[in-house]
Coordinates of N, CA, C and O and ligand atoms in Angstrom, one line a residue:
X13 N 26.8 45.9 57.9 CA 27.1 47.3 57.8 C 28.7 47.4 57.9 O 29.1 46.4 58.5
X14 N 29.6 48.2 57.5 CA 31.0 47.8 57.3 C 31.0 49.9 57.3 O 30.3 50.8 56.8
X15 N 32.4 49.5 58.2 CA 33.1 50.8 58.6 C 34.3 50.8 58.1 O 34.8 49.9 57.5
X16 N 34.8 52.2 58.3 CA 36.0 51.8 57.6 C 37.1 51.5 58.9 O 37.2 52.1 60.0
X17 N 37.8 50.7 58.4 CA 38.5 50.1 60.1 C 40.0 51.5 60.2 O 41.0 51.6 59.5
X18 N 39.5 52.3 61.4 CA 40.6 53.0 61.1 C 41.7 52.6 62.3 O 42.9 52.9 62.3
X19 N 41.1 52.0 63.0 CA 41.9 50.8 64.5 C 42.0 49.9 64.7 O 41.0 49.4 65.3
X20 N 43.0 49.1 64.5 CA 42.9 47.6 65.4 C 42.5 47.8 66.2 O 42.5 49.0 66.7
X21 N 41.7 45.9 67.3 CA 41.4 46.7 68.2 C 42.9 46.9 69.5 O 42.6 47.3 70.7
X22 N 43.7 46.7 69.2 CA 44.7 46.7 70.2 C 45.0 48.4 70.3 O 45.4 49.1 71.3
X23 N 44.5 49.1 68.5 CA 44.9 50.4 68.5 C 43.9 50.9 69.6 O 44.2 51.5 70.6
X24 N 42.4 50.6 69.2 CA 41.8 51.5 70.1 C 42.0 51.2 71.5 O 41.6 52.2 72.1
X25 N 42.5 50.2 72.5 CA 42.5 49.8 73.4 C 43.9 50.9 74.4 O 44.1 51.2 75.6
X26 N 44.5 51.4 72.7 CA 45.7 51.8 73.9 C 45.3 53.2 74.0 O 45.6 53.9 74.9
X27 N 44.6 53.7 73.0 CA 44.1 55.4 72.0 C 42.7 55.6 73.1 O 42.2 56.6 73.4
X28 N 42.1 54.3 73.5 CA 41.1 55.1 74.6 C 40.9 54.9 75.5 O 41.6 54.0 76.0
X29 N 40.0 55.5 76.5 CA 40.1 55.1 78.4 C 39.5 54.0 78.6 O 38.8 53.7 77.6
X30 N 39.5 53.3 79.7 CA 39.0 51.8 79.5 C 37.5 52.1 79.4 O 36.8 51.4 78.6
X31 N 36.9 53.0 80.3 CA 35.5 53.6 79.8 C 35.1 53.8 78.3 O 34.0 53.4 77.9
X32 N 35.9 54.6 77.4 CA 35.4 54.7 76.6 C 35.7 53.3 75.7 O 34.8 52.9 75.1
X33 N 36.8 52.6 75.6 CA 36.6 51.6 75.3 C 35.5 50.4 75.6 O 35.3 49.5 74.8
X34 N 35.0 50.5 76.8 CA 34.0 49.8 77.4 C 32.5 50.5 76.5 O 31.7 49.7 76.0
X35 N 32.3 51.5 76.5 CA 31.4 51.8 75.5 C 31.2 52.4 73.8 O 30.1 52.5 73.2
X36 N 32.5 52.7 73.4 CA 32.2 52.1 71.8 C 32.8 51.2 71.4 O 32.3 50.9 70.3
X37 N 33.7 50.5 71.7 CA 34.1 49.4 71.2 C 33.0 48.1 72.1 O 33.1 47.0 71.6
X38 N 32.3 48.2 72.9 CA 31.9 46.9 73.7 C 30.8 47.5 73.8 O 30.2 46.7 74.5
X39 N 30.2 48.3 73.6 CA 28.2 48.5 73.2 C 27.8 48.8 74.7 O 26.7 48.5 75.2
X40 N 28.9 49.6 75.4 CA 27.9 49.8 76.8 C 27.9 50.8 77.3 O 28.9 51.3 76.8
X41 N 27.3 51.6 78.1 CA 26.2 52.6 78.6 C 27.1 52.7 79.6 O 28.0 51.9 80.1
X42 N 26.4 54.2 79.9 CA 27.0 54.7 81.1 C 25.9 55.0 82.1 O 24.7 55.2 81.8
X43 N 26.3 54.9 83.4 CA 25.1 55.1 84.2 C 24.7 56.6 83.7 O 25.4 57.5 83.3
X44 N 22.8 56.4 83.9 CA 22.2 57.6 83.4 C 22.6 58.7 84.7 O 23.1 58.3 85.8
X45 N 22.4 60.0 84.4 CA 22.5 61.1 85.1 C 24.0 61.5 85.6 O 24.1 62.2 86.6
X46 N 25.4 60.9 84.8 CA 26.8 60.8 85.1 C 27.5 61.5 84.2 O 28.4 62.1 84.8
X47 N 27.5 61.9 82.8 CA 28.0 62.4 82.0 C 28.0 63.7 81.7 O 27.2 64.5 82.2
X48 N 29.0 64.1 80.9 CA 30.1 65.7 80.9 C 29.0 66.2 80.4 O 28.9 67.4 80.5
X49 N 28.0 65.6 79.7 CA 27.6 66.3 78.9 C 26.3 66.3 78.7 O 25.9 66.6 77.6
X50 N 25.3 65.8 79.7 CA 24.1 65.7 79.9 C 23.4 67.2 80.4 O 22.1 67.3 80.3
X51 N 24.1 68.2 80.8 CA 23.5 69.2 81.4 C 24.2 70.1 80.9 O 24.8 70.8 81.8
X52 N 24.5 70.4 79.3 CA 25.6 70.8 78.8 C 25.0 71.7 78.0 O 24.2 71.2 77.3
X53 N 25.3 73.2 77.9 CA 24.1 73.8 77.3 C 25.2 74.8 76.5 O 24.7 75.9 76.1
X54 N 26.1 74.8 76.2 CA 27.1 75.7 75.1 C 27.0 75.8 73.7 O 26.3 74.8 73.4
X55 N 27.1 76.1 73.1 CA 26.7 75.9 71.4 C 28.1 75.6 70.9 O 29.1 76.1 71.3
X56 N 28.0 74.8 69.7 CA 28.9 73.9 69.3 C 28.4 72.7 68.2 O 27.5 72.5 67.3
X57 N 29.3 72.1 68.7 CA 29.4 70.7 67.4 C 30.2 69.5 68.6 O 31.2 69.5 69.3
X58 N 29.3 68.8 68.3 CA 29.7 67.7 69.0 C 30.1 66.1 68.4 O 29.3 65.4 67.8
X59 N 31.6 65.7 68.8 CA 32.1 64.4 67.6 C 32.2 63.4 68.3 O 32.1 63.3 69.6
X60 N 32.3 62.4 67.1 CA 33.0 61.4 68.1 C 34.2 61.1 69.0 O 35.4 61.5 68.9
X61 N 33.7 60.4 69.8 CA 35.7 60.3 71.1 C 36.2 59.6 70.2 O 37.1 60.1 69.6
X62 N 35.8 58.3 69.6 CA 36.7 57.7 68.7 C 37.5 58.2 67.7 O 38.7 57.9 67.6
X63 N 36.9 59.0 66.7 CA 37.5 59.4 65.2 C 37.7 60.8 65.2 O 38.5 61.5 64.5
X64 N 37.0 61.2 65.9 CA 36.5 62.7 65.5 C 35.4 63.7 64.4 O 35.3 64.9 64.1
X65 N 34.9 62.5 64.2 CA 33.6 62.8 63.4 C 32.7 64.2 63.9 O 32.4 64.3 65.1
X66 N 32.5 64.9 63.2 CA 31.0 65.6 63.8 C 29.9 64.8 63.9 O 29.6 64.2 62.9
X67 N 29.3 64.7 64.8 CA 27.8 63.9 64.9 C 26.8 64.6 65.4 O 25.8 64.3 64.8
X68 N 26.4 65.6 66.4 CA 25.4 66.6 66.6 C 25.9 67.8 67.0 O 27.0 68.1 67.3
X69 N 24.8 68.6 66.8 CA 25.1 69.9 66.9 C 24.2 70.6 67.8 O 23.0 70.4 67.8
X70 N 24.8 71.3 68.6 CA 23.8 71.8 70.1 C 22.8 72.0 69.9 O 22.0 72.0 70.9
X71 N 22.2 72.4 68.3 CA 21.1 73.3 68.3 C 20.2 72.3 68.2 O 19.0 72.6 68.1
X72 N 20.5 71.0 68.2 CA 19.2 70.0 68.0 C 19.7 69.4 69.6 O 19.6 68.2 69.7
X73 N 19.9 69.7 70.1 CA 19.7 69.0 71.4 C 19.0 69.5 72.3 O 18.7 70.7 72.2
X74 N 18.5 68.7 73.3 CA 17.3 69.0 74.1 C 17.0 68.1 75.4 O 17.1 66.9 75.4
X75 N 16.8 68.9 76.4 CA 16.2 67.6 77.8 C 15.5 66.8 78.1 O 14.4 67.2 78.6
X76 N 15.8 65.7 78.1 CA 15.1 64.5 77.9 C 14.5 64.1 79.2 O 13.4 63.6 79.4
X77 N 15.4 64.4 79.9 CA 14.7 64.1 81.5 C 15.6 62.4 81.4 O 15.2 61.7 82.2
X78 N 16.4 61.9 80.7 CA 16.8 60.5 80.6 C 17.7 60.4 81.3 O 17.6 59.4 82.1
X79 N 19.0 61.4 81.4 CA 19.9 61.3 82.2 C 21.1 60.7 81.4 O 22.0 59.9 81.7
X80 N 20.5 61.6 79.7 CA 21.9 61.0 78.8 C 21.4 62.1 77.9 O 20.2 62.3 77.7
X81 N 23.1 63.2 77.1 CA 22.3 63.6 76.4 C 21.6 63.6 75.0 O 22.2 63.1 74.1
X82 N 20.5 64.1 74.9 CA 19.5 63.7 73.7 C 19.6 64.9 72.5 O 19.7 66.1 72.9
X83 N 19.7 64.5 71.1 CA 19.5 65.1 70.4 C 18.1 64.6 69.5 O 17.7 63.4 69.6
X84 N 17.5 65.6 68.6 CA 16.4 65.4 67.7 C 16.8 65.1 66.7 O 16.0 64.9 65.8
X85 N 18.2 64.8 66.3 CA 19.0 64.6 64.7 C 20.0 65.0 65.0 O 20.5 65.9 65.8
X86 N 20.7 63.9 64.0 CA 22.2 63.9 63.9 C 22.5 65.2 63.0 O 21.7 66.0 62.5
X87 N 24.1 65.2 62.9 CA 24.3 66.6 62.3 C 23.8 66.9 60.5 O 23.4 67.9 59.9
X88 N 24.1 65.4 60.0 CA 23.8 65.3 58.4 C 23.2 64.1 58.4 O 23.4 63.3 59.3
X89 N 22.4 63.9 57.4 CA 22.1 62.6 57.2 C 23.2 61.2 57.1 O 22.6 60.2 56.8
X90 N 24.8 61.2 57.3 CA 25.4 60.4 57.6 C 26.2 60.4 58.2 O 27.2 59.7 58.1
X91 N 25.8 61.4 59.3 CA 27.1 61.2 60.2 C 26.7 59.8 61.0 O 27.6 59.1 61.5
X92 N 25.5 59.6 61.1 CA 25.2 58.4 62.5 C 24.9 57.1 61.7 O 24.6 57.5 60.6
X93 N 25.0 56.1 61.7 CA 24.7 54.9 61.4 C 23.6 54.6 62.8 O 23.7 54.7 64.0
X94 N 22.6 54.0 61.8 CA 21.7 53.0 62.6 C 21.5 51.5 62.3 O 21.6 51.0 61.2
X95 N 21.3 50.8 63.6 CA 21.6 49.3 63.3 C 20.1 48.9 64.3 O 19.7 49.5 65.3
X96 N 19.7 47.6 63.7 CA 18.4 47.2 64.6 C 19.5 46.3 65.9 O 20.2 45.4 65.6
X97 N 19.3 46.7 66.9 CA 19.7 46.0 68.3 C 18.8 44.7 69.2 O 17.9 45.1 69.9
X98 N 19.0 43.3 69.2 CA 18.7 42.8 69.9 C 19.0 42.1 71.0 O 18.8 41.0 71.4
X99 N 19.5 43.4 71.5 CA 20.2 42.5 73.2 C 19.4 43.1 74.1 O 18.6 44.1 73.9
X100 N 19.6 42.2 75.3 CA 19.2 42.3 76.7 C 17.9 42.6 76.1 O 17.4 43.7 75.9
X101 N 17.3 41.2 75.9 CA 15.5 41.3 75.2 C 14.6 42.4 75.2 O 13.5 42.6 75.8
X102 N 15.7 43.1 74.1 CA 14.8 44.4 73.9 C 15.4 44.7 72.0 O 16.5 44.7 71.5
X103 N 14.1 44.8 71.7 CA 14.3 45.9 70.3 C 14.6 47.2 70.5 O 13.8 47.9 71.1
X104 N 15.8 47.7 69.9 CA 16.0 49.1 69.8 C 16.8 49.3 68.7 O 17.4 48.5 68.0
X105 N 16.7 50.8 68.5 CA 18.1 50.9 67.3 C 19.1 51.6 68.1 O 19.0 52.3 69.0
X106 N 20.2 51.1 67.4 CA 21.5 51.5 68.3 C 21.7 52.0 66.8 O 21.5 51.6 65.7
X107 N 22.7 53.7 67.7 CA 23.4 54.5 67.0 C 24.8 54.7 67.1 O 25.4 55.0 68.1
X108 N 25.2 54.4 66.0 CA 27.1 54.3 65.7 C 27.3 55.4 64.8 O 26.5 56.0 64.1
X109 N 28.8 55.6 65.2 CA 29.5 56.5 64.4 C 29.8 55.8 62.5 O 30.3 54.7 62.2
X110 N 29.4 56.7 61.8 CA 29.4 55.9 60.3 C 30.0 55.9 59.9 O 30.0 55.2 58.8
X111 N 31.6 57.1 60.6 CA 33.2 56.5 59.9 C 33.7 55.5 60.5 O 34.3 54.5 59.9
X112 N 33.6 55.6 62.0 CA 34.7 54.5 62.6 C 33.9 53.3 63.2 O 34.6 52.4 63.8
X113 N 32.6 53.2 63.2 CA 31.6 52.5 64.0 C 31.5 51.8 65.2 O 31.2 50.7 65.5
X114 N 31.7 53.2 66.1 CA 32.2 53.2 67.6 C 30.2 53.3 68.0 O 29.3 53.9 67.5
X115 N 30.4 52.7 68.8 CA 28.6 52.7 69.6 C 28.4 54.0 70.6 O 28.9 54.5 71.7
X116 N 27.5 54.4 69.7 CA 27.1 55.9 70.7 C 26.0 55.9 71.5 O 26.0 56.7 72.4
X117 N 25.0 55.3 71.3 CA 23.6 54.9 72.0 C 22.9 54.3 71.4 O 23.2 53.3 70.9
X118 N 21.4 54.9 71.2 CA 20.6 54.6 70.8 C 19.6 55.4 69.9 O 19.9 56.5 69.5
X119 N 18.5 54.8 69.6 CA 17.7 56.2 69.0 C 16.4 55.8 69.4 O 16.1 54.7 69.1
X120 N 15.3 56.6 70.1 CA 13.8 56.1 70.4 C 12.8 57.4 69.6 O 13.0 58.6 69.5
X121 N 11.8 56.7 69.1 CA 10.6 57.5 68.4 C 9.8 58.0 69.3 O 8.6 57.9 69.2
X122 N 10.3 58.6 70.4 CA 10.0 59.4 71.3 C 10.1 60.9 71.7 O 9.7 61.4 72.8
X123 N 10.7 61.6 70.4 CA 11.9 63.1 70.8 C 10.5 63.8 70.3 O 9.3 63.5 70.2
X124 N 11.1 64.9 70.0 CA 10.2 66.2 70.2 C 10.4 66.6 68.4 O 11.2 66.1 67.6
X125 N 9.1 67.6 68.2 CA 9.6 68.0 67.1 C 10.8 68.9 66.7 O 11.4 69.5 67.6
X126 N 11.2 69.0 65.4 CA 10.2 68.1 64.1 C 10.2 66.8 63.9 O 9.1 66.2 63.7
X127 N 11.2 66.3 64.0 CA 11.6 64.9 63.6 C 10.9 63.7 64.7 O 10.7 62.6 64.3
X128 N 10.6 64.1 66.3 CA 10.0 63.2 66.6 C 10.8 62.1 67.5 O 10.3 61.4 68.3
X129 N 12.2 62.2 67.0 CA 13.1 60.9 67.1 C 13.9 61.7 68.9 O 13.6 62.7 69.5
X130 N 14.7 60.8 69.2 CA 15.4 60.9 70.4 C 16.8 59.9 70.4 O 16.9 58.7 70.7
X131 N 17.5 60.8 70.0 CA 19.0 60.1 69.6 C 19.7 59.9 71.6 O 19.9 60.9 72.2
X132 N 19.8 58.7 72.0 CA 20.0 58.8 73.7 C 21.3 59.0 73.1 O 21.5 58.8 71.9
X133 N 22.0 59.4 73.9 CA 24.1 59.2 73.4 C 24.6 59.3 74.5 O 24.0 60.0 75.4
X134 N 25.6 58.6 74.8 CA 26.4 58.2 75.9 C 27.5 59.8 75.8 O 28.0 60.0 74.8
X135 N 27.6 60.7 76.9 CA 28.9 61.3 76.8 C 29.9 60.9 76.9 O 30.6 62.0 76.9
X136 N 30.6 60.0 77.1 CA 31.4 59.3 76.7 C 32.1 59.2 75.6 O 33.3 59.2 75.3
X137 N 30.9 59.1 75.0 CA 31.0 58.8 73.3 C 31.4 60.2 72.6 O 31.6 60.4 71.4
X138 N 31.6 61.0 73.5 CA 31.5 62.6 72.5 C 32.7 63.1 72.9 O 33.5 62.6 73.7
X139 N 33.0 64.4 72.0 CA 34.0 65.3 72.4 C 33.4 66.6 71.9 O 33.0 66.8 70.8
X140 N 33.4 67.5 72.8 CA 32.4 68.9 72.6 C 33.4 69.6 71.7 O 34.5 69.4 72.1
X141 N 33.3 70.5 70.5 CA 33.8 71.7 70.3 C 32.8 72.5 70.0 O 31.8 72.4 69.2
X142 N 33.2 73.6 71.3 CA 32.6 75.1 71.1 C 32.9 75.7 69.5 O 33.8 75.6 68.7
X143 N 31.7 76.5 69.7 CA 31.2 77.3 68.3 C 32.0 78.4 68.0 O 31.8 79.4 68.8
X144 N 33.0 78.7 67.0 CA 34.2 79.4 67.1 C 33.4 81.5 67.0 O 32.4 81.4 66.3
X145 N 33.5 82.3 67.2 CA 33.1 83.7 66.9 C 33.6 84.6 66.6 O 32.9 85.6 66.3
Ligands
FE212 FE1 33.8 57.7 64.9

């Protein structure tokens, strides 16, 4: 899968907090029930910390009870890249950003309708903008 490289990684190293560098550049998770944005109920559009992509939109988000928050679908059919994940002896799909290919979580065939699916996402991984009126 091939991104478009918009950072060395020395760029992102200096452009993010060592947290978020610790989880999209280095594929890691935040403890569940910790994030800005797990109990986050404003309407908006939500991007990546890395690029600034749009990637969900409040109105498909929903409580998972996981302690990360979950959306039912990304904002378009390409804002997220999915990749099959084989670490820490588990199959999952991990969800990346599909301009800068920063690691945002995962995705489980567990969500609610319509779609079914459960995008986990690290807040971390986000930057909230409120819905302008
Ligand atoms: Fe990105």
């Amino acid at each position: 899968m091939r991104f478009d490289k918009t950072r060395t990684d020395a760029e992102w190293r200096a452009e993010l907090s060592p947290e978020q560098y610790r989880i999209l550049r280095e594929h890691g998770t935040e403890p569940a029930f910790t994030g800005q944005y797990r109990d986050h109920h404003e309407a908006g559009e939500y991007r990546c910390a890395g690029c600034g992509a749009p990637l969900f939109s409040s109105a498909a988000k929903f409580d998972s009870g996981s302690g990360w928050p979950s959306f039912y679908q990304a904002l378009d059919g390409n804002a997220v890249a999915e990749k099959t994940d084989r670490s820490h002896g588990m199959v999952r799909i991990e969800a990346l950003c599909r301009r800068c290919g920063s690691h945002l979580g995962h995705v489980f065939p567990d969500g609610p309708a319509p779609t079914r699916m459960r995008y986990c996402i690290n807040s971390v991984a986000l930057t909230f903008r409120k819905k302008q009126d």
